[in-house]
mmCIF file of C-alpha atoms in Angstrom:
data_model
loop_
_atom_site.group_PDB
_atom_site.id
_atom_site.type_symbol
_atom_site.label_atom_id
_atom_site.label_comp_id
_atom_site.label_asym_id
_atom_site.label_seq_id
_atom_site.Cartn_x
_atom_site.Cartn_y
_atom_site.Cartn_z
ATOM 1 C CA UNK A 1188 -134.602 -28.769 -103.341
ATOM 2 C CA UNK A 1189 -135.178 -25.363 -101.638
ATOM 3 C CA UNK A 1190 -138.586 -23.902 -102.450
ATOM 4 C CA UNK A 1191 -138.114 -20.258 -101.451
ATOM 5 C CA UNK A 1192 -135.602 -17.481 -102.067
ATOM 6 C CA UNK A 1193 -134.983 -14.289 -100.097
ATOM 7 C CA UNK A 1194 -134.311 -11.436 -102.516
ATOM 8 C CA UNK A 1195 -132.820 -7.994 -101.823
ATOM 9 C CA UNK A 1196 -133.547 -4.889 -103.886
ATOM 10 C CA UNK A 1197 -131.380 -1.738 -104.182
ATOM 11 C CA UNK A 1198 -133.757 0.424 -102.164
ATOM 12 C CA UNK A 1199 -133.706 1.933 -98.680
ATOM 13 C CA UNK A 1200 -135.961 -0.885 -97.397
ATOM 14 C CA UNK A 1201 -133.807 -2.949 -95.026
ATOM 15 C CA UNK A 1202 -135.724 -6.207 -95.267
ATOM 16 C CA UNK A 1203 -135.406 -8.817 -97.994
ATOM 17 C CA UNK A 1204 -138.469 -10.252 -99.768
ATOM 18 C CA UNK A 1205 -139.364 -13.927 -99.994
ATOM 19 C CA UNK A 1206 -140.332 -15.405 -103.382
ATOM 20 C CA UNK A 1207 -141.291 -18.906 -104.400
ATOM 21 C CA UNK A 1208 -139.126 -21.021 -106.669
ATOM 22 C CA UNK A 1209 -141.829 -22.325 -109.059
ATOM 23 C CA UNK A 1210 -142.835 -25.909 -108.278
ATOM 24 C CA UNK A 1211 -142.906 -26.862 -111.958
ATOM 25 C CA UNK A 1212 -139.237 -25.900 -112.218
ATOM 26 C CA UNK A 1213 -138.068 -27.643 -109.050
ATOM 27 C CA UNK A 1214 -137.619 -31.035 -110.677
ATOM 28 C CA UNK A 1215 -136.648 -29.870 -114.158
ATOM 29 C CA UNK A 1216 -133.632 -28.483 -115.954
ATOM 30 C CA UNK A 1217 -135.173 -25.021 -116.070
ATOM 31 C CA UNK A 1218 -132.803 -22.192 -115.107
ATOM 32 C CA UNK A 1219 -135.158 -21.179 -112.299
ATOM 33 C CA UNK A 1220 -134.577 -24.548 -110.637
ATOM 34 C CA UNK A 1221 -130.856 -23.817 -110.396
ATOM 35 C CA UNK A 1222 -131.239 -20.481 -108.618
ATOM 36 C CA UNK A 1223 -128.481 -19.889 -106.070
ATOM 37 C CA UNK A 1224 -127.475 -17.090 -103.709
ATOM 38 C CA UNK A 1225 -125.552 -14.400 -105.558
ATOM 39 C CA UNK A 1226 -127.681 -14.582 -108.730
ATOM 40 C CA UNK A 1227 -129.843 -11.767 -110.060
ATOM 41 C CA UNK A 1228 -133.486 -12.574 -110.763
ATOM 42 C CA UNK A 1229 -136.429 -10.913 -112.522
ATOM 43 C CA UNK A 1230 -139.456 -10.821 -110.226
ATOM 44 C CA UNK A 1231 -142.800 -9.028 -109.819
ATOM 45 C CA UNK A 1232 -142.616 -6.212 -107.267
ATOM 46 C CA UNK A 1233 -145.874 -4.415 -106.538
ATOM 47 C CA UNK A 1234 -147.360 -3.567 -109.952
ATOM 48 C CA UNK A 1235 -144.173 -3.879 -111.998
ATOM 49 C CA UNK A 1236 -141.170 -6.111 -112.591
ATOM 50 C CA UNK A 1237 -137.822 -5.547 -110.893
ATOM 51 C CA UNK A 1238 -134.330 -7.023 -110.666
ATOM 52 C CA UNK A 1239 -133.215 -8.333 -107.292
ATOM 53 C CA UNK A 1240 -130.359 -10.330 -105.815
ATOM 54 C CA UNK A 1241 -130.912 -13.756 -104.265
ATOM 55 C CA UNK A 1242 -129.272 -13.634 -100.835
ATOM 56 C CA UNK A 1243 -130.652 -16.871 -99.377
ATOM 57 C CA UNK A 1244 -132.563 -19.991 -100.445
ATOM 58 C CA UNK A 1245 -134.495 -22.136 -97.968
ATOM 59 C CA UNK A 1246 -137.548 -24.303 -97.256
ATOM 60 C CA UNK A 1247 -139.133 -22.092 -94.599
ATOM 61 C CA UNK A 1248 -142.776 -21.555 -95.559
ATOM 62 C CA UNK A 1249 -143.704 -17.884 -94.869
ATOM 63 C CA UNK A 1250 -147.093 -17.073 -93.336
ATOM 64 C CA UNK A 1251 -148.134 -15.024 -96.376
ATOM 65 C CA UNK A 1252 -148.769 -15.758 -100.031
ATOM 66 C CA UNK A 1253 -145.585 -15.634 -102.086
ATOM 67 C CA UNK A 1254 -145.083 -14.726 -105.726
ATOM 68 C CA UNK A 1255 -142.985 -16.697 -108.205
ATOM 69 C CA UNK A 1256 -139.559 -15.859 -109.576
ATOM 70 C CA UNK A 1257 -140.134 -15.039 -113.248
ATOM 71 C CA UNK A 1258 -136.629 -15.400 -114.629
ATOM 72 C CA UNK A 1259 -133.039 -16.035 -113.548
ATOM 73 C CA UNK A 1260 -130.670 -13.544 -115.187
ATOM 74 C CA UNK A 1261 -127.295 -15.137 -114.432
ATOM 75 C CA UNK A 1262 -126.002 -18.614 -115.247
ATOM 76 C CA UNK A 1263 -123.534 -18.405 -112.342
ATOM 77 C CA UNK A 1264 -123.565 -16.345 -109.125
ATOM 78 C CA UNK A 1265 -122.117 -12.866 -109.663
ATOM 79 C CA UNK A 1266 -121.429 -12.548 -105.924
ATOM 80 C CA UNK A 1267 -119.715 -15.319 -103.969
ATOM 81 C CA UNK A 1268 -120.970 -16.554 -100.599
ATOM 82 C CA UNK A 1269 -118.008 -14.789 -99.004
ATOM 83 C CA UNK A 1270 -119.026 -11.453 -100.535
ATOM 84 C CA UNK A 1271 -122.651 -12.014 -99.541
ATOM 85 C CA UNK A 1272 -121.533 -12.527 -95.941
ATOM 86 C CA UNK A 1273 -119.540 -9.304 -96.200
ATOM 87 C CA UNK A 1274 -122.533 -7.354 -97.566
ATOM 88 C CA UNK A 1275 -124.685 -8.776 -94.769
ATOM 89 C CA UNK A 1276 -122.148 -7.480 -92.229
ATOM 90 C CA UNK A 1277 -121.975 -4.082 -93.990
ATOM 91 C CA UNK A 1278 -125.743 -3.610 -94.038
ATOM 92 C CA UNK A 1279 -126.012 -4.473 -90.333
ATOM 93 C CA UNK A 1280 -122.982 -2.465 -89.193
ATOM 94 C CA UNK A 1281 -123.776 0.678 -91.216
ATOM 95 C CA UNK A 1282 -127.561 0.279 -90.981
ATOM 96 C CA UNK A 1283 -128.017 0.349 -94.754
ATOM 97 C CA UNK A 1284 -130.349 -1.924 -96.670
ATOM 98 C CA UNK A 1285 -129.034 -5.293 -97.815
ATOM 99 C CA UNK A 1286 -129.789 -4.350 -101.424
ATOM 100 C CA UNK A 1287 -127.722 -1.155 -101.196
ATOM 101 C CA UNK A 1288 -124.780 -3.094 -99.762
ATOM 102 C CA UNK A 1289 -125.115 -5.696 -102.523
ATOM 103 C CA UNK A 1290 -125.209 -3.013 -105.210
ATOM 104 C CA UNK A 1291 -121.978 -1.509 -103.850
ATOM 105 C CA UNK A 1292 -120.298 -4.937 -104.041
ATOM 106 C CA UNK A 1293 -121.281 -5.648 -107.653
ATOM 107 C CA UNK A 1294 -118.575 -5.345 -110.330
ATOM 108 C CA UNK A 1295 -118.470 -1.991 -112.124
ATOM 109 C CA UNK A 1296 -121.040 -1.922 -114.916
ATOM 110 C CA UNK A 1297 -123.279 -4.636 -113.439
ATOM 111 C CA UNK A 1298 -126.490 -3.292 -111.984
ATOM 112 C CA UNK A 1299 -130.194 -3.722 -111.274
ATOM 113 C CA UNK A 1300 -131.451 -1.735 -114.276
ATOM 114 C CA UNK A 1301 -134.024 -2.624 -116.916
ATOM 115 C CA UNK A 1302 -134.655 -1.069 -120.328
ATOM 116 C CA UNK A 1303 -138.226 -0.098 -121.393
ATOM 117 C CA UNK A 1304 -139.326 -1.355 -124.833
ATOM 118 C CA UNK A 1305 -142.360 -0.671 -127.036
ATOM 119 C CA UNK A 1306 -144.390 -2.992 -129.273
ATOM 120 C CA UNK A 1307 -147.669 -2.986 -131.182
ATOM 121 C CA UNK A 1308 -150.327 -5.240 -129.653
ATOM 122 C CA UNK A 1309 -152.387 -7.521 -131.863
ATOM 123 C CA UNK A 1310 -152.033 -8.178 -135.576
ATOM 124 C CA UNK A 1311 -153.867 -5.154 -137.005
ATOM 125 C CA UNK A 1312 -151.550 -2.377 -138.121
ATOM 126 C CA UNK A 1313 -153.932 -0.581 -140.524
ATOM 127 C CA UNK A 1314 -155.785 1.326 -137.801
ATOM 128 C CA UNK A 1315 -156.606 4.892 -138.832
ATOM 129 C CA UNK A 1316 -155.208 7.498 -136.448
ATOM 130 C CA UNK A 1317 -154.619 11.205 -136.901
ATOM 131 C CA UNK A 1318 -151.753 13.527 -136.080
ATOM 132 C CA UNK A 1319 -148.713 12.538 -134.076
ATOM 133 C CA UNK A 1320 -150.459 9.432 -132.707
ATOM 134 C CA UNK A 1321 -150.935 8.129 -136.240
ATOM 135 C CA UNK A 1322 -147.334 8.906 -137.178
ATOM 136 C CA UNK A 1323 -145.935 7.121 -134.131
ATOM 137 C CA UNK A 1324 -148.236 4.116 -134.560
ATOM 138 C CA UNK A 1325 -147.295 3.737 -138.243
ATOM 139 C CA UNK A 1326 -143.612 4.008 -137.290
ATOM 140 C CA UNK A 1327 -144.003 1.158 -134.786
ATOM 141 C CA UNK A 1328 -146.139 -0.893 -137.194
ATOM 142 C CA UNK A 1329 -143.521 -0.565 -139.942
ATOM 143 C CA UNK A 1330 -140.838 -1.583 -137.468
ATOM 144 C CA UNK A 1331 -142.886 -4.654 -136.548
ATOM 145 C CA UNK A 1332 -143.302 -5.587 -140.220
ATOM 146 C CA UNK A 1333 -139.581 -5.196 -140.944
ATOM 147 C CA UNK A 1334 -138.416 -7.292 -137.980
ATOM 148 C CA UNK A 1335 -139.228 -10.914 -137.351
ATOM 149 C CA UNK A 1336 -140.355 -10.345 -133.760
ATOM 150 C CA UNK A 1337 -141.091 -6.662 -133.990
ATOM 151 C CA UNK A 1338 -140.376 -6.149 -130.304
ATOM 152 C CA UNK A 1339 -136.806 -4.921 -130.207
ATOM 153 C CA UNK A 1340 -137.253 -1.149 -130.294
ATOM 154 C CA UNK A 1341 -136.501 0.659 -127.060
ATOM 155 C CA UNK A 1342 -138.515 3.502 -125.597
ATOM 156 C CA UNK A 1343 -135.309 5.545 -125.641
ATOM 157 C CA UNK A 1344 -134.997 5.070 -129.413
ATOM 158 C CA UNK A 1345 -138.631 6.056 -130.001
ATOM 159 C CA UNK A 1346 -138.187 9.149 -127.812
ATOM 160 C CA UNK A 1347 -135.038 10.064 -129.739
ATOM 161 C CA UNK A 1348 -136.918 9.938 -133.059
ATOM 162 C CA UNK A 1349 -140.152 11.592 -131.942
ATOM 163 C CA UNK A 1350 -138.990 13.800 -129.059
ATOM 164 C CA UNK A 1351 -141.400 14.877 -126.291
ATOM 165 C CA UNK A 1352 -144.563 14.987 -128.441
ATOM 166 C CA UNK A 1353 -143.977 11.410 -129.531
ATOM 167 C CA UNK A 1354 -143.515 10.276 -125.939
ATOM 168 C CA UNK A 1355 -146.881 11.776 -124.958
ATOM 169 C CA UNK A 1356 -148.478 10.123 -127.990
ATOM 170 C CA UNK A 1357 -147.026 6.777 -126.893
ATOM 171 C CA UNK A 1358 -148.827 6.876 -123.569
ATOM 172 C CA UNK A 1359 -152.101 7.842 -125.271
ATOM 173 C CA UNK A 1360 -151.673 4.803 -127.538
ATOM 174 C CA UNK A 1361 -151.051 2.658 -124.449
ATOM 175 C CA UNK A 1362 -154.354 3.853 -122.933
ATOM 176 C CA UNK A 1363 -156.136 2.894 -126.162
ATOM 177 C CA UNK A 1364 -154.624 -0.589 -125.962
ATOM 178 C CA UNK A 1365 -152.869 -0.286 -129.334
ATOM 179 C CA UNK A 1366 -149.328 -0.603 -127.998
ATOM 180 C CA UNK A 1367 -147.695 -1.758 -124.803
ATOM 181 C CA UNK A 1368 -144.551 -0.784 -122.952
ATOM 182 C CA UNK A 1369 -142.658 -3.458 -121.064
ATOM 183 C CA UNK A 1370 -139.203 -3.851 -119.594
ATOM 184 C CA UNK A 1371 -136.297 -6.142 -120.362
ATOM 185 C CA UNK A 1372 -133.549 -6.566 -117.758
ATOM 186 C CA UNK A 1373 -130.244 -5.020 -118.723
ATOM 187 C CA UNK A 1374 -128.088 -7.992 -117.760
ATOM 188 C CA UNK A 1375 -124.925 -7.369 -119.754
ATOM 189 C CA UNK A 1376 -122.105 -5.587 -118.024
ATOM 190 C CA UNK A 1377 -121.432 -2.113 -119.333
ATOM 191 C CA UNK A 1378 -117.841 -1.314 -118.390
ATOM 192 C CA UNK A 1379 -117.197 2.170 -117.101
ATOM 193 C CA UNK A 1380 -115.380 4.058 -119.820
ATOM 194 C CA UNK A 1381 -112.739 6.725 -119.418
ATOM 195 C CA UNK A 1382 -111.482 9.259 -121.936
ATOM 196 C CA UNK A 1383 -107.784 9.270 -122.759
ATOM 197 C CA UNK A 1384 -106.141 12.192 -124.533
ATOM 198 C CA UNK A 1385 -103.114 11.872 -126.776
ATOM 199 C CA UNK A 1386 -101.325 13.711 -129.555
ATOM 200 C CA UNK A 1387 -102.730 13.371 -133.041
ATOM 201 C CA UNK A 1388 -100.646 10.798 -134.911
ATOM 202 C CA UNK A 1389 -98.970 13.281 -137.274
ATOM 203 C CA UNK A 1390 -98.336 15.716 -134.396
ATOM 204 C CA UNK A 1391 -96.762 12.948 -132.310
ATOM 205 C CA UNK A 1392 -94.398 12.101 -135.182
ATOM 206 C CA UNK A 1393 -93.476 15.774 -135.632
ATOM 207 C CA UNK A 1394 -92.838 16.193 -131.901
ATOM 208 C CA UNK A 1395 -90.510 13.196 -131.932
ATOM 209 C CA UNK A 1396 -88.524 14.434 -134.929
ATOM 210 C CA UNK A 1397 -88.565 18.246 -134.665
ATOM 211 C CA UNK A 1398 -89.641 19.191 -131.128
ATOM 212 C CA UNK A 1399 -92.483 21.250 -129.719
ATOM 213 C CA UNK A 1400 -91.253 24.651 -130.975
ATOM 214 C CA UNK A 1401 -91.374 23.493 -134.597
ATOM 215 C CA UNK A 1402 -94.875 22.110 -134.018
ATOM 216 C CA UNK A 1403 -96.001 25.483 -132.653
ATOM 217 C CA UNK A 1404 -94.528 27.558 -135.496
ATOM 218 C CA UNK A 1405 -95.782 25.189 -138.206
ATOM 219 C CA UNK A 1406 -99.351 25.062 -136.890
ATOM 220 C CA UNK A 1407 -99.612 28.627 -135.573
ATOM 221 C CA UNK A 1408 -97.331 30.811 -137.743
ATOM 222 C CA UNK A 1409 -99.245 33.953 -136.824
ATOM 223 C CA UNK A 1410 -98.037 33.968 -133.216
ATOM 224 C CA UNK A 1411 -94.307 33.533 -133.853
ATOM 225 C CA UNK A 1412 -92.190 36.557 -133.042
ATOM 226 C CA UNK A 1413 -94.812 38.224 -130.867
ATOM 227 C CA UNK A 1414 -96.174 37.753 -127.399
ATOM 228 C CA UNK A 1415 -97.306 34.165 -126.980
ATOM 229 C CA UNK A 1416 -100.757 33.373 -125.611
ATOM 230 C CA UNK A 1417 -100.765 31.650 -122.243
ATOM 231 C CA UNK A 1418 -102.076 28.406 -123.684
ATOM 232 C CA UNK A 1419 -99.038 28.063 -125.967
ATOM 233 C CA UNK A 1420 -96.865 27.687 -122.870
ATOM 234 C CA UNK A 1421 -99.352 25.070 -121.687
ATOM 235 C CA UNK A 1422 -98.773 23.273 -124.978
ATOM 236 C CA UNK A 1423 -95.054 23.130 -124.201
ATOM 237 C CA UNK A 1424 -95.761 21.735 -120.742
ATOM 238 C CA UNK A 1425 -98.098 19.139 -122.238
ATOM 239 C CA UNK A 1426 -95.344 17.938 -124.577
ATOM 240 C CA UNK A 1427 -93.313 16.934 -121.501
ATOM 241 C CA UNK A 1428 -96.119 14.795 -120.042
ATOM 242 C CA UNK A 1429 -96.508 11.082 -120.799
ATOM 243 C CA UNK A 1430 -99.486 10.713 -123.128
ATOM 244 C CA UNK A 1431 -102.058 9.211 -123.460
ATOM 245 C CA UNK A 1432 -103.414 10.519 -120.180
ATOM 246 C CA UNK A 1433 -106.679 11.482 -118.549
ATOM 247 C CA UNK A 1434 -108.013 15.025 -118.449
ATOM 248 C CA UNK A 1435 -107.766 15.029 -114.658
ATOM 249 C CA UNK A 1436 -104.076 14.157 -114.669
ATOM 250 C CA UNK A 1437 -103.393 16.831 -117.290
ATOM 251 C CA UNK A 1438 -105.230 19.451 -115.216
ATOM 252 C CA UNK A 1439 -103.222 18.435 -112.147
ATOM 253 C CA UNK A 1440 -100.301 20.322 -113.704
ATOM 254 C CA UNK A 1441 -100.264 23.811 -112.100
ATOM 255 C CA UNK A 1442 -99.762 25.720 -115.366
ATOM 256 C CA UNK A 1443 -102.450 23.858 -117.331
ATOM 257 C CA UNK A 1444 -105.747 25.393 -116.278
ATOM 258 C CA UNK A 1445 -109.171 24.456 -117.641
ATOM 259 C CA UNK A 1446 -108.967 27.459 -120.000
ATOM 260 C CA UNK A 1447 -105.521 26.430 -121.271
ATOM 261 C CA UNK A 1448 -106.655 22.837 -121.767
ATOM 262 C CA UNK A 1449 -109.782 23.900 -123.675
ATOM 263 C CA UNK A 1450 -107.668 26.023 -126.034
ATOM 264 C CA UNK A 1451 -105.297 23.100 -126.617
ATOM 265 C CA UNK A 1452 -108.263 20.834 -127.420
ATOM 266 C CA UNK A 1453 -109.733 23.424 -129.783
ATOM 267 C CA UNK A 1454 -106.387 23.647 -131.599
ATOM 268 C CA UNK A 1455 -106.946 20.126 -132.921
ATOM 269 C CA UNK A 1456 -103.482 18.897 -131.959
ATOM 270 C CA UNK A 1457 -104.842 16.310 -129.522
ATOM 271 C CA UNK A 1458 -107.400 13.552 -129.999
ATOM 272 C CA UNK A 1459 -109.426 11.464 -127.563
ATOM 273 C CA UNK A 1460 -110.438 7.826 -127.362
ATOM 274 C CA UNK A 1461 -112.654 5.880 -124.979
ATOM 275 C CA UNK A 1462 -111.232 2.865 -123.150
ATOM 276 C CA UNK A 1463 -112.574 0.692 -120.307
ATOM 277 C CA UNK A 1464 -111.555 2.261 -117.010
ATOM 278 C CA UNK A 1465 -109.755 -0.915 -115.964
ATOM 279 C CA UNK A 1466 -107.344 -0.544 -118.874
ATOM 280 C CA UNK A 1467 -106.214 2.942 -117.913
ATOM 281 C CA UNK A 1468 -102.737 2.590 -116.499
ATOM 282 C CA UNK A 1469 -101.913 4.689 -113.490
ATOM 283 C CA UNK A 1470 -100.063 7.866 -114.421
ATOM 284 C CA UNK A 1471 -99.745 9.196 -110.899
ATOM 285 C CA UNK A 1472 -96.173 9.671 -109.690
ATOM 286 C CA UNK A 1473 -94.864 6.927 -107.410
ATOM 287 C CA UNK A 1474 -93.042 8.417 -104.435
ATOM 288 C CA UNK A 1475 -92.099 5.583 -102.061
ATOM 289 C CA UNK A 1476 -90.042 7.917 -99.863
ATOM 290 C CA UNK A 1477 -93.231 9.721 -98.889
ATOM 291 C CA UNK A 1478 -94.866 6.592 -97.461
ATOM 292 C CA UNK A 1479 -94.855 6.328 -93.670
ATOM 293 C CA UNK A 1480 -92.954 3.485 -91.980
ATOM 294 C CA UNK A 1481 -95.398 0.856 -90.705
ATOM 295 C CA UNK A 1482 -95.451 -0.042 -87.020
ATOM 296 C CA UNK A 1483 -95.280 -3.660 -85.804
ATOM 297 C CA UNK A 1484 -99.052 -4.187 -85.799
ATOM 298 C CA UNK A 1485 -99.389 -2.741 -89.304
ATOM 299 C CA UNK A 1486 -96.498 -4.916 -90.522
ATOM 300 C CA UNK A 1487 -98.259 -8.033 -89.199
ATOM 301 C CA UNK A 1488 -101.408 -7.092 -91.100
ATOM 302 C CA UNK A 1489 -99.560 -6.038 -94.254
ATOM 303 C CA UNK A 1490 -97.562 -9.293 -94.442
ATOM 304 C CA UNK A 1491 -100.375 -11.507 -95.845
ATOM 305 C CA UNK A 1492 -101.405 -8.726 -98.256
ATOM 306 C CA UNK A 1493 -97.864 -8.415 -99.619
ATOM 307 C CA UNK A 1494 -97.594 -12.198 -99.870
ATOM 308 C CA UNK A 1495 -100.747 -12.353 -102.019
ATOM 309 C CA UNK A 1496 -99.507 -9.516 -104.244
ATOM 310 C CA UNK A 1497 -96.055 -11.074 -104.666
ATOM 311 C CA UNK A 1498 -97.498 -14.485 -105.558
ATOM 312 C CA UNK A 1499 -100.079 -12.850 -107.882
ATOM 313 C CA UNK A 1500 -102.816 -14.699 -106.007
ATOM 314 C CA UNK A 1501 -106.285 -13.177 -105.811
ATOM 315 C CA UNK A 1502 -107.457 -12.737 -102.215
ATOM 316 C CA UNK A 1503 -109.849 -10.392 -100.429
ATOM 317 C CA UNK A 1504 -108.835 -8.389 -97.374
ATOM 318 C CA UNK A 1505 -110.928 -6.250 -95.043
ATOM 319 C CA UNK A 1506 -109.076 -3.639 -92.988
ATOM 320 C CA UNK A 1507 -111.152 -3.235 -89.848
ATOM 321 C CA UNK A 1508 -110.243 -0.662 -87.227
ATOM 322 C CA UNK A 1509 -111.360 2.546 -85.572
ATOM 323 C CA UNK A 1510 -110.603 5.985 -86.990
ATOM 324 C CA UNK A 1511 -106.912 6.803 -86.638
ATOM 325 C CA UNK A 1512 -105.808 3.183 -86.233
ATOM 326 C CA UNK A 1513 -103.547 3.301 -89.311
ATOM 327 C CA UNK A 1514 -105.639 1.607 -92.016
ATOM 328 C CA UNK A 1515 -104.780 4.222 -94.656
ATOM 329 C CA UNK A 1516 -101.014 3.644 -94.377
ATOM 330 C CA UNK A 1517 -101.536 -0.065 -95.063
ATOM 331 C CA UNK A 1518 -103.765 0.719 -98.042
ATOM 332 C CA UNK A 1519 -101.176 3.107 -99.521
#
């Protein structure tokens, strides 16, 4: 059973750091005993705790005292050995740190972040304090009494309730030993969200049955018969676009400027919703005639890529070549 793990952190430091896999876990079913390359771990780093990525496990005893891994955050590796080899090549070729290369390879929403939390220390909650310190302490004490563990209130939530004065009071309470602030790794993936814009449901039905001109006259009767504002023409152009769509795609239309779009939003005819970025279908026009013809070398490289796409088989490809060698045409 390997006894040591090399761990990379998302900093500019190029080297990895060696930690000990605790001896008491080596022969047990503890999660720490099953640590593997590609897993994130919670470890002490200087005077605080940090999240790092295991890039190698081994039995090579370092010539310095090592610290123990405190917690394994993943039940399975989030990066495969193949991706770890790729990140190792990237960090050597581009002279970046291993941790920075690893962070770039992680799935969107997965990161090395931790969330600070606050809790009251000890059992006494009837301590007499004045002013904002007393208010904040009583708030935390009441939270502790209402919750079984009393430890699940984040520093962000406390700051939201008490603003800047409360945050300063928190650190004074920490110095007095009445509360403590600690961190919990943020291990769940937070998918990147994107805003989609679409017609309001009743407006969409009216557009389908009566057309855009009827929508304009029914919602803005005061502008009929006179000179139309510029944004009204933008409204007509928007009715010809496939919605829902992103703001960026809408603003790609020459006649729909930021001003026009803001007026359309303020009119209340459109509504927004948040969706994971991976669910946003591409709305960019597909123009195959504008794609360059591949040369023989590009065709040889593109063949396996097309085969994987056609068979709906997941594979990874790295296009490696000097500037101007034709990588972009293959990607397109």
